Coordinates of C-alpha atoms and ligand atoms in Angstrom, one line a residue:
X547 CA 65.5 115.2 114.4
X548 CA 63.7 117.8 112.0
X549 CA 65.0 120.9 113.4
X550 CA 61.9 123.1 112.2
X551 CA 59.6 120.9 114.4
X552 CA 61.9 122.8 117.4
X553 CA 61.7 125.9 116.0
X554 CA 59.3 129.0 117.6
X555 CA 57.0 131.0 115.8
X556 CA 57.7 134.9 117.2
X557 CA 56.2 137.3 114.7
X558 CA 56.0 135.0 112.5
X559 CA 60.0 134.4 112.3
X560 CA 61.2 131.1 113.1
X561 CA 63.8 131.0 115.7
X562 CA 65.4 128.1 116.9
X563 CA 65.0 127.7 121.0
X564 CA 68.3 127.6 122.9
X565 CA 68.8 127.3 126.4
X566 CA 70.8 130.2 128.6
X567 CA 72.2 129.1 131.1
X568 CA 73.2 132.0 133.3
X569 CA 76.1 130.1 135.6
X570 CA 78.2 129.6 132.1
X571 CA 76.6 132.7 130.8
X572 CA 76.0 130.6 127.3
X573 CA 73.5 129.2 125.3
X574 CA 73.1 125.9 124.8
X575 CA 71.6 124.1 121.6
X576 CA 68.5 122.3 121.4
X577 CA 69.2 118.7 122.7
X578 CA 72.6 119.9 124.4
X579 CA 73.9 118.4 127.8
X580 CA 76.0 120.1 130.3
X581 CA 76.2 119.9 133.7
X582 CA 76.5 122.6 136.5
X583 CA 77.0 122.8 140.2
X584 CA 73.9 124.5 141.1
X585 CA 73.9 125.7 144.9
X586 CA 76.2 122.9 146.1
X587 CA 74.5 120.2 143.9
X588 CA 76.2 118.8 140.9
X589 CA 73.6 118.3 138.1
X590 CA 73.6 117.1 134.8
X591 CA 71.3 119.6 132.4
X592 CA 69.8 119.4 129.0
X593 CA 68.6 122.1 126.9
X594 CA 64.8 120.8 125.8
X595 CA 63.2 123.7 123.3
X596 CA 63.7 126.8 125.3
X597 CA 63.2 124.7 128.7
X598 CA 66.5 123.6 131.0
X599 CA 65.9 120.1 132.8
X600 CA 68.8 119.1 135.5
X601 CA 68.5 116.3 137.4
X602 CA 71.3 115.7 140.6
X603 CA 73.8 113.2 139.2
X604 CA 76.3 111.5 140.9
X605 CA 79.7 112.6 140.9
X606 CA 83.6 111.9 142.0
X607 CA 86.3 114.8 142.8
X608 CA 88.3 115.7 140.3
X609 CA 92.2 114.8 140.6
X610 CA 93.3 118.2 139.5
X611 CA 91.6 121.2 140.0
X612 CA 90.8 123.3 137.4
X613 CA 88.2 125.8 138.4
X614 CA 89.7 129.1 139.6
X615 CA 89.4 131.3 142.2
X616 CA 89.5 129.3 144.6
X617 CA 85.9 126.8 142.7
X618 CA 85.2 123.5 143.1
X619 CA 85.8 120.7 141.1
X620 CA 83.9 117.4 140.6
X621 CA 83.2 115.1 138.1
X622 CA 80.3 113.9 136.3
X623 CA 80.0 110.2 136.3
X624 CA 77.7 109.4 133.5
X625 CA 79.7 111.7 130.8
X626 CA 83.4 112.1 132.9
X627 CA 82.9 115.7 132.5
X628 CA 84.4 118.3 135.2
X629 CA 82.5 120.9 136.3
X630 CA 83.1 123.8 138.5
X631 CA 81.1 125.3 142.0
X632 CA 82.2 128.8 141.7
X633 CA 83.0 130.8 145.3
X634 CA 80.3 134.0 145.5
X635 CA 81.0 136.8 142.9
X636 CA 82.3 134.7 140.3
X637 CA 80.4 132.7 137.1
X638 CA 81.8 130.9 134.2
X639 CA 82.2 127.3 133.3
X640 CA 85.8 127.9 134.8
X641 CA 84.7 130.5 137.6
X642 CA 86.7 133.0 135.7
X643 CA 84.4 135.4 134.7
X644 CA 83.9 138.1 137.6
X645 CA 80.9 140.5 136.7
X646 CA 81.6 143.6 139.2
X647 CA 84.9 144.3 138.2
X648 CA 83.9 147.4 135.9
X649 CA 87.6 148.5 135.3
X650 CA 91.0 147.5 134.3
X651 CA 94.1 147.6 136.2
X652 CA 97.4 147.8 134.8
X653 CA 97.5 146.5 131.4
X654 CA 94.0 144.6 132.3
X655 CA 95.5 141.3 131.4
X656 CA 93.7 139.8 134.8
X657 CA 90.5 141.9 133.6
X658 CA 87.9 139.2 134.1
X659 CA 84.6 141.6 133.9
X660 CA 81.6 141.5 131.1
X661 CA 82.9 144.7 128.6
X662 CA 82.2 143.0 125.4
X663 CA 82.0 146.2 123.0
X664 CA 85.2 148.0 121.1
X665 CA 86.1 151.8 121.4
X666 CA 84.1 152.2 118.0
X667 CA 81.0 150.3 119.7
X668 CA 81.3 146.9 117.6
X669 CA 80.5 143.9 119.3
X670 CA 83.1 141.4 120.2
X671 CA 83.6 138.1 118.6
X672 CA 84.1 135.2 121.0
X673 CA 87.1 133.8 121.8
X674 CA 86.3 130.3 120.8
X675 CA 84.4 131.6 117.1
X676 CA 85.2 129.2 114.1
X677 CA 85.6 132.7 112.1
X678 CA 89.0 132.9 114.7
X679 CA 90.2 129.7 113.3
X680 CA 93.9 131.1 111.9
X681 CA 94.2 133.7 114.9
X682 CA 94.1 131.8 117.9
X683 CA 95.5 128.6 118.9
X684 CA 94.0 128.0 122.6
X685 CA 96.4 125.2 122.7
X686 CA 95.2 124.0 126.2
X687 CA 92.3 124.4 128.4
X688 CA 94.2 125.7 131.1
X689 CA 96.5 128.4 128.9
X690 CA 93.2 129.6 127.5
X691 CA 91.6 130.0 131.1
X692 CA 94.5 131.7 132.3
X693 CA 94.9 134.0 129.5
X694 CA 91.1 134.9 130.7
X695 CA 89.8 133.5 127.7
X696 CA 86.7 131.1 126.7
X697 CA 83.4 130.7 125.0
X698 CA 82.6 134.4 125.4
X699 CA 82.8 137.5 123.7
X700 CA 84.2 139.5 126.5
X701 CA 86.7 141.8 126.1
X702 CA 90.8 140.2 127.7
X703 CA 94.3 141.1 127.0
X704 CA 95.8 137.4 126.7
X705 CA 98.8 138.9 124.8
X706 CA 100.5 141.7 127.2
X707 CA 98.8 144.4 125.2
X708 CA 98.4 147.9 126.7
X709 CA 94.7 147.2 127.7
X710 CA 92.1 144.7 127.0
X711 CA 90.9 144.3 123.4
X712 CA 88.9 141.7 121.3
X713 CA 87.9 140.2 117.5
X714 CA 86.0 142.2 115.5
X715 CA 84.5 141.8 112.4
X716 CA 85.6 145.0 110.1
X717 CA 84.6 145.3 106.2
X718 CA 83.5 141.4 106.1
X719 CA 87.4 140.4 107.9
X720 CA 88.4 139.7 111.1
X721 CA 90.1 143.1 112.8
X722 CA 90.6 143.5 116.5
X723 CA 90.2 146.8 118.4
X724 CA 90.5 147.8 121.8
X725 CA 87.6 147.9 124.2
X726 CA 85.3 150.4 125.7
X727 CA 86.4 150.2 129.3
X728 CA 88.1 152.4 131.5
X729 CA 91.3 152.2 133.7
X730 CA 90.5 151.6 137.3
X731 CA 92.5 154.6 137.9
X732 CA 90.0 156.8 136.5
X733 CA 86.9 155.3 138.2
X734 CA 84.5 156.3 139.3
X735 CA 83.4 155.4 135.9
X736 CA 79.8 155.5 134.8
X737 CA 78.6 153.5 131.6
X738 CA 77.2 157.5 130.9
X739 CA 80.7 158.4 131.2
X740 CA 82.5 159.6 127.8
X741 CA 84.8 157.3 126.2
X742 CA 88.2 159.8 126.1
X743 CA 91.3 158.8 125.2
X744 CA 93.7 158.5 127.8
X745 CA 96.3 161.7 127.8
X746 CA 99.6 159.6 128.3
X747 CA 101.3 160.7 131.2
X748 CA 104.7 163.0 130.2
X749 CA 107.6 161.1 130.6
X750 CA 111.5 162.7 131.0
X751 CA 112.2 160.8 127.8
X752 CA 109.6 160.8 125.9
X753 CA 109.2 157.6 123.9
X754 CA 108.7 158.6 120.0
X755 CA 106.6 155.9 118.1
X756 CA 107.8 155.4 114.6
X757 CA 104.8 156.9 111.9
X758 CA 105.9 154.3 109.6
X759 CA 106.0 150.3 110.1
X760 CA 104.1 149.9 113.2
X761 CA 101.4 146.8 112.1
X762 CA 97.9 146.8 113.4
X763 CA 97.7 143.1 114.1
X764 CA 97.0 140.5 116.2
X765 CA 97.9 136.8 116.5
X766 CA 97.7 135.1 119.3
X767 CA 99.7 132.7 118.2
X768 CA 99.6 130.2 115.2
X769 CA 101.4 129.5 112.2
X770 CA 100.1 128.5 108.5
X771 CA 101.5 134.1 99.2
X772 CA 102.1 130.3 98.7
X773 CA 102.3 127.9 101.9
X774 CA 101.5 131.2 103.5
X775 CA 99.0 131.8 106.3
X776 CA 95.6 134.6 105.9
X777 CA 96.4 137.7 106.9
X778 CA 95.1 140.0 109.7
X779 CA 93.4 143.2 108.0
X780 CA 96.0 146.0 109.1
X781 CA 99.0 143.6 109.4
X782 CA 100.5 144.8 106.3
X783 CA 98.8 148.3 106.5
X784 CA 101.3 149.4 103.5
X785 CA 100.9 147.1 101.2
X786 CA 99.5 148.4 97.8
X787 CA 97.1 146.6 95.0
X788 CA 98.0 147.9 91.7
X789 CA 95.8 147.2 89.2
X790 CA 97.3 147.6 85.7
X791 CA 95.7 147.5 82.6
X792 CA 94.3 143.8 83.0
X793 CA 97.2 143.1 84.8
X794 CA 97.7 142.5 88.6
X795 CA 100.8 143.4 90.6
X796 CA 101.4 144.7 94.6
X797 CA 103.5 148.0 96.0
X798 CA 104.4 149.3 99.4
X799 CA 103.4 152.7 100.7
X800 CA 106.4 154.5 101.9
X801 CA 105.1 158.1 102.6
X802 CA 101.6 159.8 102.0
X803 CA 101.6 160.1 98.1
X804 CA 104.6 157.4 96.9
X805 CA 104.4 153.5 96.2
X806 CA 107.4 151.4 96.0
X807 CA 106.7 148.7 93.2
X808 CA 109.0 146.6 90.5
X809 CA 109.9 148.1 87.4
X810 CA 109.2 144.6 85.6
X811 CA 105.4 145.3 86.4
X812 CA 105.0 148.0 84.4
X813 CA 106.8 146.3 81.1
X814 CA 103.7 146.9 78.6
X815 CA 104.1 151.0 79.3
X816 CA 100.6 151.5 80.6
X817 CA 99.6 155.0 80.7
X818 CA 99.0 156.0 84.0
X819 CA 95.4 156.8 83.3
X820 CA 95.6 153.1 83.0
X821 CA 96.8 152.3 86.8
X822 CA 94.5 152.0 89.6
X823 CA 95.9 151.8 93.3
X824 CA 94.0 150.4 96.1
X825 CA 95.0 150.7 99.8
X826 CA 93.7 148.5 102.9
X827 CA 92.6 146.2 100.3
X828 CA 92.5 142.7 102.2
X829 CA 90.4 140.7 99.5
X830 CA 91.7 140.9 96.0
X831 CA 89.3 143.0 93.7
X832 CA 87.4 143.9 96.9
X833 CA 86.8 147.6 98.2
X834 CA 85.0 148.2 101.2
X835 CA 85.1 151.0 103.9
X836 CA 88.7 149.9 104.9
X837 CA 89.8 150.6 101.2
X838 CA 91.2 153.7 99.9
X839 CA 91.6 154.1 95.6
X840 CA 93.1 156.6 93.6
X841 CA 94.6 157.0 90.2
X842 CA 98.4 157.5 89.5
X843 CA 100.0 161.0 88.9
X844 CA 103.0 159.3 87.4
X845 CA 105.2 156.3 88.1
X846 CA 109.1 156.6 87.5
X847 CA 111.6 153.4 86.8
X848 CA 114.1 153.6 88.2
X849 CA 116.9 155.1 85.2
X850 CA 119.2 152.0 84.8
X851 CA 115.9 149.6 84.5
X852 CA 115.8 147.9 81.2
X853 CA 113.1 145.6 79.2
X854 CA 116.1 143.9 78.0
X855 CA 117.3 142.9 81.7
X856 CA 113.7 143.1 83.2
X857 CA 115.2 141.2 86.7
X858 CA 118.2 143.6 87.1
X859 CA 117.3 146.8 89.2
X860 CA 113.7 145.8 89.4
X861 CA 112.4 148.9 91.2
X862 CA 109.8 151.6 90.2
X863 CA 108.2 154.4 92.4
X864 CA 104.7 155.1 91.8
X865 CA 103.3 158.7 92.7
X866 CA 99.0 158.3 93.9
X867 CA 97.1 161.5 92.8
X868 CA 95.8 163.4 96.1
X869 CA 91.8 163.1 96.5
X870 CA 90.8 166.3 98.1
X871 CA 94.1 167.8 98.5
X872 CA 95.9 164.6 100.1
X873 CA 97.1 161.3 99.1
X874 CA 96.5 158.4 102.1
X875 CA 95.3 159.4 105.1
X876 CA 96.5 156.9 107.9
X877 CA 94.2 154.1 109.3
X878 CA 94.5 151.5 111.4
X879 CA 94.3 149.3 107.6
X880 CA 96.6 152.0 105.7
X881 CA 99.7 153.1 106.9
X882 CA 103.6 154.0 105.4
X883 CA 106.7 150.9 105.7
X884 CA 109.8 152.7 106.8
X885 CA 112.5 152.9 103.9
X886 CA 115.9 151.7 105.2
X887 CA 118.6 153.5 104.6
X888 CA 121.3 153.1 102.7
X889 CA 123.5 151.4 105.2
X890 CA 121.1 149.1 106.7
X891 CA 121.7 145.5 106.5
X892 CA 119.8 142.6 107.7
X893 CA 122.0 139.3 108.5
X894 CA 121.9 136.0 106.8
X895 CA 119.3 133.9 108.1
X896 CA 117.1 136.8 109.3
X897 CA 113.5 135.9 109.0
X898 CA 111.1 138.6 107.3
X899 CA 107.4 138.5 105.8
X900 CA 106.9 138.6 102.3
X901 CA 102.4 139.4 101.9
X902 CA 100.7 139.5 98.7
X903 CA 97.7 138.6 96.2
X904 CA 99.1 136.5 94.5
X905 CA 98.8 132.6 93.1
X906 CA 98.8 129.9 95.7
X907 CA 100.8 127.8 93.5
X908 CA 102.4 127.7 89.9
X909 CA 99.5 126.2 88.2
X910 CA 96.8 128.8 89.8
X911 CA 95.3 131.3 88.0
X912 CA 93.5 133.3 90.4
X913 CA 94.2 135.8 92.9
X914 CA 93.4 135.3 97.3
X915 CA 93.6 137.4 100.1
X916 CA 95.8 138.9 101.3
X917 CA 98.2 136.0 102.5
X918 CA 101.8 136.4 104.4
X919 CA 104.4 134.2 105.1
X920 CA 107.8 134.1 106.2
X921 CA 111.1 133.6 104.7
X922 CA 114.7 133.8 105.5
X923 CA 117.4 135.9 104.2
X924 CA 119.8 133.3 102.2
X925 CA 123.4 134.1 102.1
X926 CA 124.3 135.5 98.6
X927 CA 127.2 133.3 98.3
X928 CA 124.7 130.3 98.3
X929 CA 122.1 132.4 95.4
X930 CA 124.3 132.8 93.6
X931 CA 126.1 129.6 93.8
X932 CA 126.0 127.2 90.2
X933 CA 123.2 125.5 91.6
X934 CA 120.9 127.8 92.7
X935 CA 120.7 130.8 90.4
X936 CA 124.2 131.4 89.3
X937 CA 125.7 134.9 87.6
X938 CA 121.4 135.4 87.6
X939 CA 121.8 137.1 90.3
X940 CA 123.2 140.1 90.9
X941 CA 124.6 142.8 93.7
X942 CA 121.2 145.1 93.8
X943 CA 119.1 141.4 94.6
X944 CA 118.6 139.6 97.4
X945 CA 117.3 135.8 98.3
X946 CA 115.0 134.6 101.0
X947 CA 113.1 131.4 100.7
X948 CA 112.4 128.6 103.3
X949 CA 112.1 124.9 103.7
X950 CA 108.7 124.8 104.1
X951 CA 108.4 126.0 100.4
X952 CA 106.9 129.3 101.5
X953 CA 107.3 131.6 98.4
X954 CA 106.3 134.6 96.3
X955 CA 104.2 133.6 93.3
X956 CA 102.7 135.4 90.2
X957 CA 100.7 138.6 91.2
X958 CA 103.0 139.1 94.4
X959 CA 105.5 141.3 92.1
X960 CA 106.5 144.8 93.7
X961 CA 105.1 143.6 97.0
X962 CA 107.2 144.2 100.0
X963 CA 109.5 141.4 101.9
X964 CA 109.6 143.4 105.5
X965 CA 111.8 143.0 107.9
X966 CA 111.0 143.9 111.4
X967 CA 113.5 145.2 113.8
X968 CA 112.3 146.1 117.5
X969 CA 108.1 146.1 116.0
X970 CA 109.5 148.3 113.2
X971 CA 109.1 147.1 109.7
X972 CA 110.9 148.3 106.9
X973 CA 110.8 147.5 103.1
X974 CA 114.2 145.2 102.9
X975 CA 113.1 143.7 99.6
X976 CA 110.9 144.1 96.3
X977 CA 109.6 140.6 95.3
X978 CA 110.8 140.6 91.9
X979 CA 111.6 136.9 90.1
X980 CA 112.1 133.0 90.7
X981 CA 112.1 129.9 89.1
X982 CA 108.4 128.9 89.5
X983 CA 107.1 128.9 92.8
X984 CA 107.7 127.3 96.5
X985 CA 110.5 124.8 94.2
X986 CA 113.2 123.8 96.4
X987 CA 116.8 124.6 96.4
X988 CA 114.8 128.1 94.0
X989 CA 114.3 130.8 96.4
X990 CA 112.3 134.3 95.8
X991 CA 115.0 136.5 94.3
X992 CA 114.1 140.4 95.9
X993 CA 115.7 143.9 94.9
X994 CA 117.4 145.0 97.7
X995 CA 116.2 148.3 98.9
X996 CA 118.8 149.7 100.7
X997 CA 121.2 149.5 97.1
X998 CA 118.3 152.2 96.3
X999 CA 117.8 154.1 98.9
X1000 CA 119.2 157.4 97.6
X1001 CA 117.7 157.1 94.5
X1002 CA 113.8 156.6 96.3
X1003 CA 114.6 159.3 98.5
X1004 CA 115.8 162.2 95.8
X1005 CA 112.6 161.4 93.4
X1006 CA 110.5 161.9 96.9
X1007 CA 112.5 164.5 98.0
X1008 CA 112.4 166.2 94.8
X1009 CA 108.7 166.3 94.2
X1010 CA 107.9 167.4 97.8
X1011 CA 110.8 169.6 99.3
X1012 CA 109.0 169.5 103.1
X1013 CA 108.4 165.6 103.7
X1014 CA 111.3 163.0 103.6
X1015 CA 110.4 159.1 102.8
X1016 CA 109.4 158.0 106.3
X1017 CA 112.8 157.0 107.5
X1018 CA 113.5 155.5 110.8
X1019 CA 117.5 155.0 111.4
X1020 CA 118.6 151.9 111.6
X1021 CA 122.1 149.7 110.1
X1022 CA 122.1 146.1 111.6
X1023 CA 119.4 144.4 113.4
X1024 CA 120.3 141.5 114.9
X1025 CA 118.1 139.2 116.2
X1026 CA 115.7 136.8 114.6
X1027 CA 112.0 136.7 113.9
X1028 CA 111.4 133.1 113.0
X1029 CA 109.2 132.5 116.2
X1030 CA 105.6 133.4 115.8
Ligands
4AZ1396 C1 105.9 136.6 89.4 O1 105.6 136.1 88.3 C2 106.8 135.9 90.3 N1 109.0 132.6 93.4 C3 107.3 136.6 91.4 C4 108.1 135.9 92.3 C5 108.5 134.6 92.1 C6 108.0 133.9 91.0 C7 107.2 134.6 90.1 C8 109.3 133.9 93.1 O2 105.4 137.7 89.6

């Protein structure tokens, strides 16, 4: 069917007539069939051009109930499609959706209400959007109801957040933010009412929240930098682009003014007129209002670093020039790693995230998004073993690769491999070299941060008596992060 022969003419704009219908509080396309149970009836409806025909059709009890509080369940016989008779005060295909309940209580992960707008007054993405495609996996039917979730934009915490949230779209990506809705314990609550943060109650210990390595992410769930998965805008909130000359490479932000990069990348002595740093950058070569820029004061190798050995202590710091009397300003999309210290080790096997720019395979030649992956810390006996990399590698590196051939490519150089210890991340490793990319039995070779540690912290120090690299003590986390 020509679809413009459907199509309305309102002020001389042609829109295409769906059908609403109210009990599932959707819109149905043009030709669409659904069916309802309409006061008591069970009916079987079709959206005609703006106009909703439903006829009674005949019907069987469903063997397991689905609909929830407390709904009815039958099923179509003509299509074998269930469909729900919600109890009074409830609407939704499921009977999930509950439109007096104005607040949250708790954590709002039973809020079932209509808030469908963040704190910042964006509009919420549905749950069931294609643009959500590598954030959510609704596995089941029944997970997704009960999580509160659906084919609606309303605003849930499926993921034992603090309070209920949603997917945004933020600087042409998908972000999530929290929502515009008030604790029940502050009603009575007035849509006039101003949005104020909530004062968090004292506590005899208070908790202190790390001001480096906290992510800004969400993913529901769902796995997928080479055989890496998309990433979330803010999930790597510290990683730098540094664009050199006509050469690409990626940093971490440690503290305000100070990138953590590889020495290697800065081989053809650029000036540092010649350097460029973008942060909150989630699209390579793409600024936008999540995106920060500024030019480089100086960068500094570290002193042992030599063209002659460019893999061996593969680590440069890179100092941003302050816009307005500051460096970066934290965002939800920029924020600092936390250094480890000197002492800190993560075991053998531990699973970290290496993000970056860079090629999705050997032969490419362009640059992504920002993609992540994960990869496990490989014993250094094994690197360093005849078949692997041999005397190549050296105390001062580490390796972390994985069987499903995730890996750092070209254009991930002097990007961070973070490892997370209790929601903490901190800058473990500098992707540095490899032979090729994703080959098996060749892992990512990394510098190991920690061997450093001194050395980042007295050229910080040095330049800036007050403010320490952000530093969160920590020596051996145990415990591994492979799940996701
Ligand atoms: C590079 O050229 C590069 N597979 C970085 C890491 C690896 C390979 C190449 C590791 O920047």
């Amino acid at each position: 069917m020509n679809l413009l022969e459907l199509c309305v003419k309102k002020l001389g704009v042609c829109f295409i007539e769906k059908c609403y219908e109210p009990l599932h509080l959707k819109h149905y396309d043009i030709g669409e069939s659904w069916g309802r149970i309409y006061q008591r009836s069970v009916e079987l409806c079709t959206c005609l051009g703006g106009e909703v025909i439903c006829k009674r059709a005949r019907y069987t009890v469903c063997l397991r109930n689905h609909c929830e509080n407390d709904g009815v369940c039958r099923i179509i016989e003509a299509t074998g499609e269930e469909v729900c008779g919600c109890k009074s005060g409830y609407i939704g295909k499921y009977c999930n959706i509950n439109p007096q309940e104005q607040c949250y209580r708790d954590s709002g992960a039973q809020y079932r209400g209509l808030a469908n707008a963040t704190v910042s007054g964006s509009p919420c993405l549905p749950w069931n959007s294609d643009l959500l495609f590598n954030e959510l996996t609704v596995d089941t039917v029944d997970s997704a109801t009960l999580r509160g979730l659906g084919e609606h934009a309303f605003c849930r915490n499926p993921d034992q957040d603090k309070l209920p949230w949603c997917y945004t779209t933020s600087d042409r990506a998908i972000s999530w933010e929290y929502c515009n809705i008030q604790p029940c314990s502050k009603q009575p609550f007035t849509r006039r009412d101003p949005v104020i943060a909530a004062t968090p109650r004292p506590s005899r210990t208070p908790a202190r929240t790390p001001v480096c390595g906290k992510r800004h992410k969400k993913r529901i769930s769902r796995a997928r930098i080479l055989g890496g998965t998309s990433a979330l805008p803010g999930a790597h909130p510290w990683m730098a682009a540094l664009y050199i000359r006509d050469e690409f490479c990626a940093g971490t932000l440690v503290s305000s003014c100070w990138i953590v990069s590889a020495a290697h990348c800065f081989l053809s002595n650029p000036l540092q007129s010649q350097i460029r740093v973008v942060l909150g950058q989630h699209g390579f070569n793409d600024t936008g209002p999540n995106t920060r820029t500024f030019d480089v004061e100086k960068y500094i190798l570290y002193p042992l670093y030599t063209q002659f050995q460019p893999t061996l202590n593969d680590i440069a710091l890179v100092k941003l020039k302050k816009v307005n009397g500051s460096c970066a300003q934290k965002t939800p999309f920029i924020r600092p790693i936390c250094l480890p210290g000197k002492d800190t080790t993560f075991p053998d096997h531990y699973c970290c995230k290496i993000s970056g720019w860079g090629h999705m395979s050997e032969k490419a030649n362009s640059y992504s998004q920002l993609i992540e992956g994960v990869v496990k810390i490989i014993p250094f006996d094994h690197c360093s073993s005849p078949e692997v990399y041999g005397s190549e590698v050296r105390s001062g590196m580490l390796c972390a690769g994985s069987d499903s051939c995730v890996d750092a490519c070209q254009g991930d150089s002097g990007g961070p491999l973070a490892c997370e210890c209790d929601g903490v991340s901190f800058l473990y490793g500098i992707i540095s070299w490899g032979d090729g990319c994703g080959r098996s039995g060749k892992p990512g070779v990394y510098t190991l941060v920690p061997k450093y540690a001194d050395w980042i912290n007295s050229v910080i120090k040095r330049s800036k008596k007050k403010t320490t690299a952000n530093r969160t003590k920590i020596n051996i986390c145990i415990g591994n992060q492979c799940q996701r």
